[in-house]
């Protein structure tokens, strides 16, 4: 039976749309990937909490941890308390630490589950930060808390450091101090200003090539303490250029939500395996988890054509979800989780569900269908119709 509804089209007109896609595929049980793949995971808000949503983060912990179990069941790792979880856009540090604690505790019950957790400086009052030493102390505080729980660190880019650093030397000093103290190799996180305008000029310069040189110097100085670096610049050429220059054994974790399929597949450059391909730490994997898992399974089995056949159609969807203003991509990720039945509502921490228009969400729905990532098509149509009705559209 055809599933049809009425959706807004370009210019505000309404037009019928009939679903044409199929449900996502999954890899064979027990198949091991030949890439490390983290999904940055969203949080599920508690819509019944008696709080002011713009001011207080209320989390549905059961639904939030259940989604992490879903990701682990697909063979994906969880990058915890990152920007996909609205870190810095509604999720404060105390709630982030509780999220990390609960995620690590849940992972202990799941064989093979991996978690890496965001360590930053977001508990600082930016107006009160006066020096690089303030930034170092803030990183140390979060490091101690996460490592005290047994967690692996993702050293997140710092708004405070971007504000007070006077040049590359300040970045080198901060990262050297942090890396020297890390108990196990960390993942560094370079987030472009399209994701967070407060990070403009990170690594001490607006010139991306010069910034890359500083980041590479930081890594080379403490390569034994760096598992890899995630860069989210939405520029595949910059990522490829950087991964070819990484010290042996240091991984490039693609954060390029525009070009991830070809970056993960790689170009077989050089004799060092990590120079010719990217691993993954992606927000879009939250939204397309079954397809990502099936594609990675195909790649691991040597079927690159099938990898691209599965993952390629998700790229237009991802480019739409991460369209400018890119920082609002979390709305699309949570919208997908709602459409697919992983949460009972389309409500976000901080009221962030309002950051995208009905036009945007309608096109997202069409692209999700085209990408074969609607896990329960009947439910997705039912929920899309409910959203349209709230906006005055009888679908």
JSON list of C-alpha atoms in Angstrom, two decimals, residues 59-241:
[
{"chain": "A", "resi": 59, "resn": "UNK", "atom": "CA", "xyz": [17.15, 14.77, 29.92]},
{"chain": "A", "resi": 60, "resn": "UNK", "atom": "CA", "xyz": [15.13, 11.59, 29.47]},
{"chain": "A", "resi": 61, "resn": "UNK", "atom": "CA", "xyz": [17.94, 9.34, 30.65]},
{"chain": "A", "resi": 62, "resn": "UNK", "atom": "CA", "xyz": [16.28, 6.04, 29.76]},
{"chain": "A", "resi": 63, "resn": "UNK", "atom": "CA", "xyz": [15.63, 7.05, 26.14]},
{"chain": "A", "resi": 64, "resn": "UNK", "atom": "CA", "xyz": [19.05, 8.66, 25.83]},
{"chain": "A", "resi": 65, "resn": "UNK", "atom": "CA", "xyz": [20.92, 5.56, 26.98]},
{"chain": "A", "resi": 66, "resn": "UNK", "atom": "CA", "xyz": [18.62, 3.29, 24.94]},
{"chain": "A", "resi": 67, "resn": "UNK", "atom": "CA", "xyz": [19.75, 5.15, 21.82]},
{"chain": "A", "resi": 68, "resn": "UNK", "atom": "CA", "xyz": [23.37, 4.49, 22.69]},
{"chain": "A", "resi": 69, "resn": "UNK", "atom": "CA", "xyz": [22.58, 0.81, 23.04]},
{"chain": "A", "resi": 70, "resn": "UNK", "atom": "CA", "xyz": [21.04, 0.99, 19.56]},
{"chain": "A", "resi": 71, "resn": "UNK", "atom": "CA", "xyz": [24.27, 2.46, 18.17]},
{"chain": "A", "resi": 72, "resn": "UNK", "atom": "CA", "xyz": [26.42, -0.17, 19.89]},
{"chain": "A", "resi": 73, "resn": "UNK", "atom": "CA", "xyz": [24.16, -2.95, 18.56]},
{"chain": "A", "resi": 74, "resn": "UNK", "atom": "CA", "xyz": [25.07, -1.77, 15.06]},
{"chain": "A", "resi": 75, "resn": "UNK", "atom": "CA", "xyz": [28.80, -1.93, 15.77]},
{"chain": "A", "resi": 76, "resn": "UNK", "atom": "CA", "xyz": [29.23, 1.83, 16.06]},
{"chain": "A", "resi": 77, "resn": "UNK", "atom": "CA", "xyz": [31.12, 3.52, 18.86]},
{"chain": "A", "resi": 78, "resn": "UNK", "atom": "CA", "xyz": [29.65, 6.44, 20.76]},
{"chain": "A", "resi": 79, "resn": "UNK", "atom": "CA", "xyz": [31.34, 9.83, 20.87]},
{"chain": "A", "resi": 80, "resn": "UNK", "atom": "CA", "xyz": [29.73, 11.10, 24.04]},
{"chain": "A", "resi": 81, "resn": "UNK", "atom": "CA", "xyz": [28.79, 14.59, 25.19]},
{"chain": "A", "resi": 82, "resn": "UNK", "atom": "CA", "xyz": [29.91, 16.24, 21.94]},
{"chain": "A", "resi": 83, "resn": "UNK", "atom": "CA", "xyz": [28.28, 19.04, 19.97]},
{"chain": "A", "resi": 84, "resn": "UNK", "atom": "CA", "xyz": [25.71, 16.56, 18.58]},
{"chain": "A", "resi": 85, "resn": "UNK", "atom": "CA", "xyz": [24.53, 16.18, 22.18]},
{"chain": "A", "resi": 86, "resn": "UNK", "atom": "CA", "xyz": [24.07, 19.99, 22.17]},
{"chain": "A", "resi": 87, "resn": "UNK", "atom": "CA", "xyz": [27.21, 20.59, 24.17]},
{"chain": "A", "resi": 88, "resn": "UNK", "atom": "CA", "xyz": [27.46, 24.37, 24.29]},
{"chain": "A", "resi": 89, "resn": "UNK", "atom": "CA", "xyz": [23.91, 24.71, 22.95]},
{"chain": "A", "resi": 90, "resn": "UNK", "atom": "CA", "xyz": [21.85, 23.72, 25.96]},
{"chain": "A", "resi": 91, "resn": "UNK", "atom": "CA", "xyz": [23.84, 20.89, 27.55]},
{"chain": "A", "resi": 92, "resn": "UNK", "atom": "CA", "xyz": [25.97, 22.21, 30.42]},
{"chain": "A", "resi": 93, "resn": "UNK", "atom": "CA", "xyz": [29.04, 20.58, 31.95]},
{"chain": "A", "resi": 94, "resn": "UNK", "atom": "CA", "xyz": [27.38, 19.02, 35.04]},
{"chain": "A", "resi": 95, "resn": "UNK", "atom": "CA", "xyz": [24.74, 17.38, 32.83]},
{"chain": "A", "resi": 96, "resn": "UNK", "atom": "CA", "xyz": [27.44, 16.36, 30.33]},
{"chain": "A", "resi": 97, "resn": "UNK", "atom": "CA", "xyz": [29.42, 14.64, 33.07]},
{"chain": "A", "resi": 98, "resn": "UNK", "atom": "CA", "xyz": [26.31, 12.77, 34.23]},
{"chain": "A", "resi": 99, "resn": "UNK", "atom": "CA", "xyz": [25.70, 11.73, 30.61]},
{"chain": "A", "resi": 100, "resn": "UNK", "atom": "CA", "xyz": [29.27, 10.45, 30.34]},
{"chain": "A", "resi": 101, "resn": "UNK", "atom": "CA", "xyz": [28.94, 8.54, 33.60]},
{"chain": "A", "resi": 102, "resn": "UNK", "atom": "CA", "xyz": [25.71, 6.87, 32.53]},
{"chain": "A", "resi": 103, "resn": "UNK", "atom": "CA", "xyz": [27.03, 6.04, 29.06]},
{"chain": "A", "resi": 104, "resn": "UNK", "atom": "CA", "xyz": [30.22, 4.47, 30.40]},
{"chain": "A", "resi": 105, "resn": "UNK", "atom": "CA", "xyz": [28.22, 2.46, 32.90]},
{"chain": "A", "resi": 106, "resn": "UNK", "atom": "CA", "xyz": [25.87, 1.18, 30.19]},
{"chain": "A", "resi": 107, "resn": "UNK", "atom": "CA", "xyz": [28.80, 0.29, 27.90]},
{"chain": "A", "resi": 108, "resn": "UNK", "atom": "CA", "xyz": [30.19, -2.11, 30.48]},
{"chain": "A", "resi": 109, "resn": "UNK", "atom": "CA", "xyz": [27.22, -4.40, 29.81]},
{"chain": "A", "resi": 110, "resn": "UNK", "atom": "CA", "xyz": [27.73, -4.42, 26.02]},
{"chain": "A", "resi": 111, "resn": "UNK", "atom": "CA", "xyz": [30.58, -6.59, 24.67]},
{"chain": "A", "resi": 112, "resn": "UNK", "atom": "CA", "xyz": [32.80, -4.58, 22.35]},
{"chain": "A", "resi": 113, "resn": "UNK", "atom": "CA", "xyz": [31.10, -1.24, 23.04]},
{"chain": "A", "resi": 114, "resn": "UNK", "atom": "CA", "xyz": [33.42, 1.73, 22.74]},
{"chain": "A", "resi": 115, "resn": "UNK", "atom": "CA", "xyz": [32.93, 5.23, 24.12]},
{"chain": "A", "resi": 116, "resn": "UNK", "atom": "CA", "xyz": [35.05, 8.36, 23.89]},
{"chain": "A", "resi": 117, "resn": "UNK", "atom": "CA", "xyz": [33.91, 11.44, 25.77]},
{"chain": "A", "resi": 118, "resn": "UNK", "atom": "CA", "xyz": [34.13, 15.15, 25.14]},
{"chain": "A", "resi": 119, "resn": "UNK", "atom": "CA", "xyz": [36.51, 17.04, 27.42]},
{"chain": "A", "resi": 120, "resn": "UNK", "atom": "CA", "xyz": [36.39, 20.80, 27.13]},
{"chain": "A", "resi": 121, "resn": "UNK", "atom": "CA", "xyz": [36.33, 24.09, 28.96]},
{"chain": "A", "resi": 122, "resn": "UNK", "atom": "CA", "xyz": [32.64, 24.91, 28.64]},
{"chain": "A", "resi": 123, "resn": "UNK", "atom": "CA", "xyz": [32.08, 25.29, 32.38]},
{"chain": "A", "resi": 124, "resn": "UNK", "atom": "CA", "xyz": [34.02, 28.56, 32.25]},
{"chain": "A", "resi": 125, "resn": "UNK", "atom": "CA", "xyz": [32.33, 31.95, 32.16]},
{"chain": "A", "resi": 126, "resn": "UNK", "atom": "CA", "xyz": [33.90, 33.33, 28.97]},
{"chain": "A", "resi": 127, "resn": "UNK", "atom": "CA", "xyz": [33.79, 36.89, 30.26]},
{"chain": "A", "resi": 128, "resn": "UNK", "atom": "CA", "xyz": [35.79, 35.84, 33.32]},
{"chain": "A", "resi": 129, "resn": "UNK", "atom": "CA", "xyz": [38.56, 34.03, 31.40]},
{"chain": "A", "resi": 130, "resn": "UNK", "atom": "CA", "xyz": [41.70, 36.16, 31.50]},
{"chain": "A", "resi": 131, "resn": "UNK", "atom": "CA", "xyz": [44.58, 33.89, 30.53]},
{"chain": "A", "resi": 132, "resn": "UNK", "atom": "CA", "xyz": [45.72, 30.67, 28.94]},
{"chain": "A", "resi": 133, "resn": "UNK", "atom": "CA", "xyz": [46.35, 29.34, 32.44]},
{"chain": "A", "resi": 134, "resn": "UNK", "atom": "CA", "xyz": [42.60, 29.58, 33.10]},
{"chain": "A", "resi": 135, "resn": "UNK", "atom": "CA", "xyz": [42.02, 27.41, 30.04]},
{"chain": "A", "resi": 136, "resn": "UNK", "atom": "CA", "xyz": [44.60, 24.83, 31.14]},
{"chain": "A", "resi": 137, "resn": "UNK", "atom": "CA", "xyz": [43.03, 24.54, 34.57]},
{"chain": "A", "resi": 138, "resn": "UNK", "atom": "CA", "xyz": [39.58, 24.10, 33.00]},
{"chain": "A", "resi": 139, "resn": "UNK", "atom": "CA", "xyz": [40.77, 21.29, 30.73]},
{"chain": "A", "resi": 140, "resn": "UNK", "atom": "CA", "xyz": [42.50, 19.65, 33.69]},
{"chain": "A", "resi": 141, "resn": "UNK", "atom": "CA", "xyz": [39.30, 19.76, 35.72]},
{"chain": "A", "resi": 142, "resn": "UNK", "atom": "CA", "xyz": [37.25, 18.02, 33.07]},
{"chain": "A", "resi": 143, "resn": "UNK", "atom": "CA", "xyz": [40.06, 15.56, 32.28]},
{"chain": "A", "resi": 144, "resn": "UNK", "atom": "CA", "xyz": [40.23, 14.49, 35.90]},
{"chain": "A", "resi": 145, "resn": "UNK", "atom": "CA", "xyz": [36.47, 14.01, 36.10]},
{"chain": "A", "resi": 146, "resn": "UNK", "atom": "CA", "xyz": [36.21, 11.92, 32.91]},
{"chain": "A", "resi": 147, "resn": "UNK", "atom": "CA", "xyz": [39.34, 9.87, 33.52]},
{"chain": "A", "resi": 148, "resn": "UNK", "atom": "CA", "xyz": [38.14, 9.29, 37.06]},
{"chain": "A", "resi": 149, "resn": "UNK", "atom": "CA", "xyz": [35.18, 7.46, 35.52]},
{"chain": "A", "resi": 150, "resn": "UNK", "atom": "CA", "xyz": [37.52, 5.41, 33.33]},
{"chain": "A", "resi": 151, "resn": "UNK", "atom": "CA", "xyz": [36.71, 7.38, 30.20]},
{"chain": "A", "resi": 152, "resn": "UNK", "atom": "CA", "xyz": [38.72, 7.93, 27.01]},
{"chain": "A", "resi": 153, "resn": "UNK", "atom": "CA", "xyz": [39.09, 11.62, 26.12]},
{"chain": "A", "resi": 154, "resn": "UNK", "atom": "CA", "xyz": [38.12, 13.63, 23.08]},
{"chain": "A", "resi": 155, "resn": "UNK", "atom": "CA", "xyz": [39.83, 16.97, 23.64]},
{"chain": "A", "resi": 156, "resn": "UNK", "atom": "CA", "xyz": [37.24, 19.40, 22.32]},
{"chain": "A", "resi": 157, "resn": "UNK", "atom": "CA", "xyz": [38.07, 22.74, 20.78]},
{"chain": "A", "resi": 158, "resn": "UNK", "atom": "CA", "xyz": [37.77, 25.50, 23.39]},
{"chain": "A", "resi": 159, "resn": "UNK", "atom": "CA", "xyz": [35.85, 28.75, 22.94]},
{"chain": "A", "resi": 160, "resn": "UNK", "atom": "CA", "xyz": [37.80, 30.12, 25.89]},
{"chain": "A", "resi": 161, "resn": "UNK", "atom": "CA", "xyz": [41.14, 29.33, 24.27]},
{"chain": "A", "resi": 162, "resn": "UNK", "atom": "CA", "xyz": [40.03, 30.90, 20.99]},
{"chain": "A", "resi": 163, "resn": "UNK", "atom": "CA", "xyz": [39.18, 34.05, 22.93]},
{"chain": "A", "resi": 164, "resn": "UNK", "atom": "CA", "xyz": [42.37, 34.49, 24.99]},
{"chain": "A", "resi": 165, "resn": "UNK", "atom": "CA", "xyz": [45.11, 32.92, 22.85]},
{"chain": "A", "resi": 166, "resn": "UNK", "atom": "CA", "xyz": [47.39, 35.46, 21.20]},
{"chain": "A", "resi": 167, "resn": "UNK", "atom": "CA", "xyz": [48.88, 33.12, 18.62]},
{"chain": "A", "resi": 168, "resn": "UNK", "atom": "CA", "xyz": [49.90, 29.55, 17.80]},
{"chain": "A", "resi": 169, "resn": "UNK", "atom": "CA", "xyz": [52.34, 29.36, 20.71]},
{"chain": "A", "resi": 170, "resn": "UNK", "atom": "CA", "xyz": [49.49, 29.59, 23.20]},
{"chain": "A", "resi": 171, "resn": "UNK", "atom": "CA", "xyz": [47.75, 26.65, 21.54]},
{"chain": "A", "resi": 172, "resn": "UNK", "atom": "CA", "xyz": [50.96, 24.64, 21.59]},
{"chain": "A", "resi": 173, "resn": "UNK", "atom": "CA", "xyz": [51.41, 25.35, 25.29]},
{"chain": "A", "resi": 174, "resn": "UNK", "atom": "CA", "xyz": [47.85, 24.35, 26.22]},
{"chain": "A", "resi": 175, "resn": "UNK", "atom": "CA", "xyz": [47.77, 21.16, 24.19]},
{"chain": "A", "resi": 176, "resn": "UNK", "atom": "CA", "xyz": [51.24, 20.09, 25.32]},
{"chain": "A", "resi": 177, "resn": "UNK", "atom": "CA", "xyz": [50.14, 20.43, 28.93]},
{"chain": "A", "resi": 178, "resn": "UNK", "atom": "CA", "xyz": [46.93, 18.49, 28.32]},
{"chain": "A", "resi": 179, "resn": "UNK", "atom": "CA", "xyz": [48.55, 15.70, 26.33]},
{"chain": "A", "resi": 180, "resn": "UNK", "atom": "CA", "xyz": [51.39, 15.20, 28.81]},
{"chain": "A", "resi": 181, "resn": "UNK", "atom": "CA", "xyz": [48.84, 14.45, 31.53]},
{"chain": "A", "resi": 182, "resn": "UNK", "atom": "CA", "xyz": [46.48, 12.18, 29.56]},
{"chain": "A", "resi": 183, "resn": "UNK", "atom": "CA", "xyz": [46.33, 8.63, 30.90]},
{"chain": "A", "resi": 184, "resn": "UNK", "atom": "CA", "xyz": [45.74, 7.11, 27.46]},
{"chain": "A", "resi": 185, "resn": "UNK", "atom": "CA", "xyz": [45.91, 8.40, 23.88]},
{"chain": "A", "resi": 186, "resn": "UNK", "atom": "CA", "xyz": [43.23, 10.98, 23.14]},
{"chain": "A", "resi": 187, "resn": "UNK", "atom": "CA", "xyz": [41.30, 12.15, 20.11]},
{"chain": "A", "resi": 188, "resn": "UNK", "atom": "CA", "xyz": [41.83, 15.81, 19.29]},
{"chain": "A", "resi": 189, "resn": "UNK", "atom": "CA", "xyz": [38.88, 17.76, 17.93]},
{"chain": "A", "resi": 190, "resn": "UNK", "atom": "CA", "xyz": [39.20, 20.60, 15.42]},
{"chain": "A", "resi": 191, "resn": "UNK", "atom": "CA", "xyz": [35.77, 22.10, 14.83]},
{"chain": "A", "resi": 192, "resn": "UNK", "atom": "CA", "xyz": [35.40, 24.71, 12.12]},
{"chain": "A", "resi": 193, "resn": "UNK", "atom": "CA", "xyz": [33.65, 28.00, 12.70]},
{"chain": "A", "resi": 194, "resn": "UNK", "atom": "CA", "xyz": [30.74, 26.87, 10.49]},
{"chain": "A", "resi": 195, "resn": "UNK", "atom": "CA", "xyz": [29.85, 24.58, 13.41]},
{"chain": "A", "resi": 196, "resn": "UNK", "atom": "CA", "xyz": [30.65, 27.16, 16.08]},
{"chain": "A", "resi": 197, "resn": "UNK", "atom": "CA", "xyz": [31.38, 30.80, 15.15]},
{"chain": "A", "resi": 198, "resn": "UNK", "atom": "CA", "xyz": [33.15, 31.29, 18.50]},
{"chain": "A", "resi": 199, "resn": "UNK", "atom": "CA", "xyz": [35.95, 29.00, 17.25]},
{"chain": "A", "resi": 200, "resn": "UNK", "atom": "CA", "xyz": [36.97, 31.26, 14.35]},
{"chain": "A", "resi": 201, "resn": "UNK", "atom": "CA", "xyz": [40.75, 31.50, 14.03]},
{"chain": "A", "resi": 202, "resn": "UNK", "atom": "CA", "xyz": [41.42, 28.29, 15.96]},
{"chain": "A", "resi": 203, "resn": "UNK", "atom": "CA", "xyz": [45.08, 27.30, 16.28]},
{"chain": "A", "resi": 204, "resn": "UNK", "atom": "CA", "xyz": [45.93, 31.00, 16.29]},
{"chain": "A", "resi": 205, "resn": "UNK", "atom": "CA", "xyz": [45.19, 31.99, 12.70]},
{"chain": "A", "resi": 206, "resn": "UNK", "atom": "CA", "xyz": [42.39, 32.34, 10.17]},
{"chain": "A", "resi": 207, "resn": "UNK", "atom": "CA", "xyz": [44.63, 30.72, 7.54]},
{"chain": "A", "resi": 208, "resn": "UNK", "atom": "CA", "xyz": [43.67, 27.03, 7.46]},
{"chain": "A", "resi": 209, "resn": "UNK", "atom": "CA", "xyz": [47.02, 25.86, 6.08]},
{"chain": "A", "resi": 210, "resn": "UNK", "atom": "CA", "xyz": [48.90, 27.65, 8.84]},
{"chain": "A", "resi": 211, "resn": "UNK", "atom": "CA", "xyz": [46.42, 26.35, 11.41]},
{"chain": "A", "resi": 212, "resn": "UNK", "atom": "CA", "xyz": [46.98, 22.82, 10.12]},
{"chain": "A", "resi": 213, "resn": "UNK", "atom": "CA", "xyz": [50.73, 23.23, 10.55]},
{"chain": "A", "resi": 214, "resn": "UNK", "atom": "CA", "xyz": [50.25, 24.19, 14.19]},
{"chain": "A", "resi": 215, "resn": "UNK", "atom": "CA", "xyz": [47.92, 21.25, 14.83]},
{"chain": "A", "resi": 216, "resn": "UNK", "atom": "CA", "xyz": [50.40, 18.87, 13.20]},
{"chain": "A", "resi": 217, "resn": "UNK", "atom": "CA", "xyz": [53.22, 20.29, 15.32]},
{"chain": "A", "resi": 218, "resn": "UNK", "atom": "CA", "xyz": [51.14, 19.70, 18.45]},
{"chain": "A", "resi": 219, "resn": "UNK", "atom": "CA", "xyz": [50.49, 16.10, 17.42]},
{"chain": "A", "resi": 220, "resn": "UNK", "atom": "CA", "xyz": [54.09, 15.38, 16.40]},
{"chain": "A", "resi": 221, "resn": "UNK", "atom": "CA", "xyz": [55.39, 16.64, 19.74]},
{"chain": "A", "resi": 222, "resn": "UNK", "atom": "CA", "xyz": [53.23, 14.13, 21.67]},
{"chain": "A", "resi": 223, "resn": "UNK", "atom": "CA", "xyz": [52.31, 11.52, 19.05]},
{"chain": "A", "resi": 224, "resn": "UNK", "atom": "CA", "xyz": [52.34, 8.75, 21.65]},
{"chain": "A", "resi": 225, "resn": "UNK", "atom": "CA", "xyz": [49.45, 10.51, 23.41]},
{"chain": "A", "resi": 226, "resn": "UNK", "atom": "CA", "xyz": [47.31, 11.05, 20.31]},
{"chain": "A", "resi": 227, "resn": "UNK", "atom": "CA", "xyz": [45.03, 8.31, 18.98]},
{"chain": "A", "resi": 228, "resn": "UNK", "atom": "CA", "xyz": [43.84, 10.60, 16.20]},
{"chain": "A", "resi": 229, "resn": "UNK", "atom": "CA", "xyz": [42.33, 13.91, 15.25]},
{"chain": "A", "resi": 230, "resn": "UNK", "atom": "CA", "xyz": [38.79, 14.64, 14.13]},
{"chain": "A", "resi": 231, "resn": "UNK", "atom": "CA", "xyz": [38.50, 17.62, 11.83]},
{"chain": "A", "resi": 232, "resn": "UNK", "atom": "CA", "xyz": [35.17, 19.15, 10.90]},
{"chain": "A", "resi": 233, "resn": "UNK", "atom": "CA", "xyz": [35.98, 21.72, 8.25]},
{"chain": "A", "resi": 234, "resn": "UNK", "atom": "CA", "xyz": [33.67, 20.41, 5.49]},
{"chain": "A", "resi": 235, "resn": "UNK", "atom": "CA", "xyz": [36.68, 20.54, 3.16]},
{"chain": "A", "resi": 236, "resn": "UNK", "atom": "CA", "xyz": [37.76, 17.11, 1.92]},
{"chain": "A", "resi": 237, "resn": "UNK", "atom": "CA", "xyz": [40.99, 18.40, 0.39]},
{"chain": "A", "resi": 238, "resn": "UNK", "atom": "CA", "xyz": [42.16, 19.84, 3.72]},
{"chain": "A", "resi": 239, "resn": "UNK", "atom": "CA", "xyz": [41.38, 16.57, 5.45]},
{"chain": "A", "resi": 240, "resn": "UNK", "atom": "CA", "xyz": [43.25, 14.50, 2.87]},
{"chain": "A", "resi": 241, "resn": "UNK", "atom": "CA", "xyz": [46.24, 16.82, 2.98]}
]
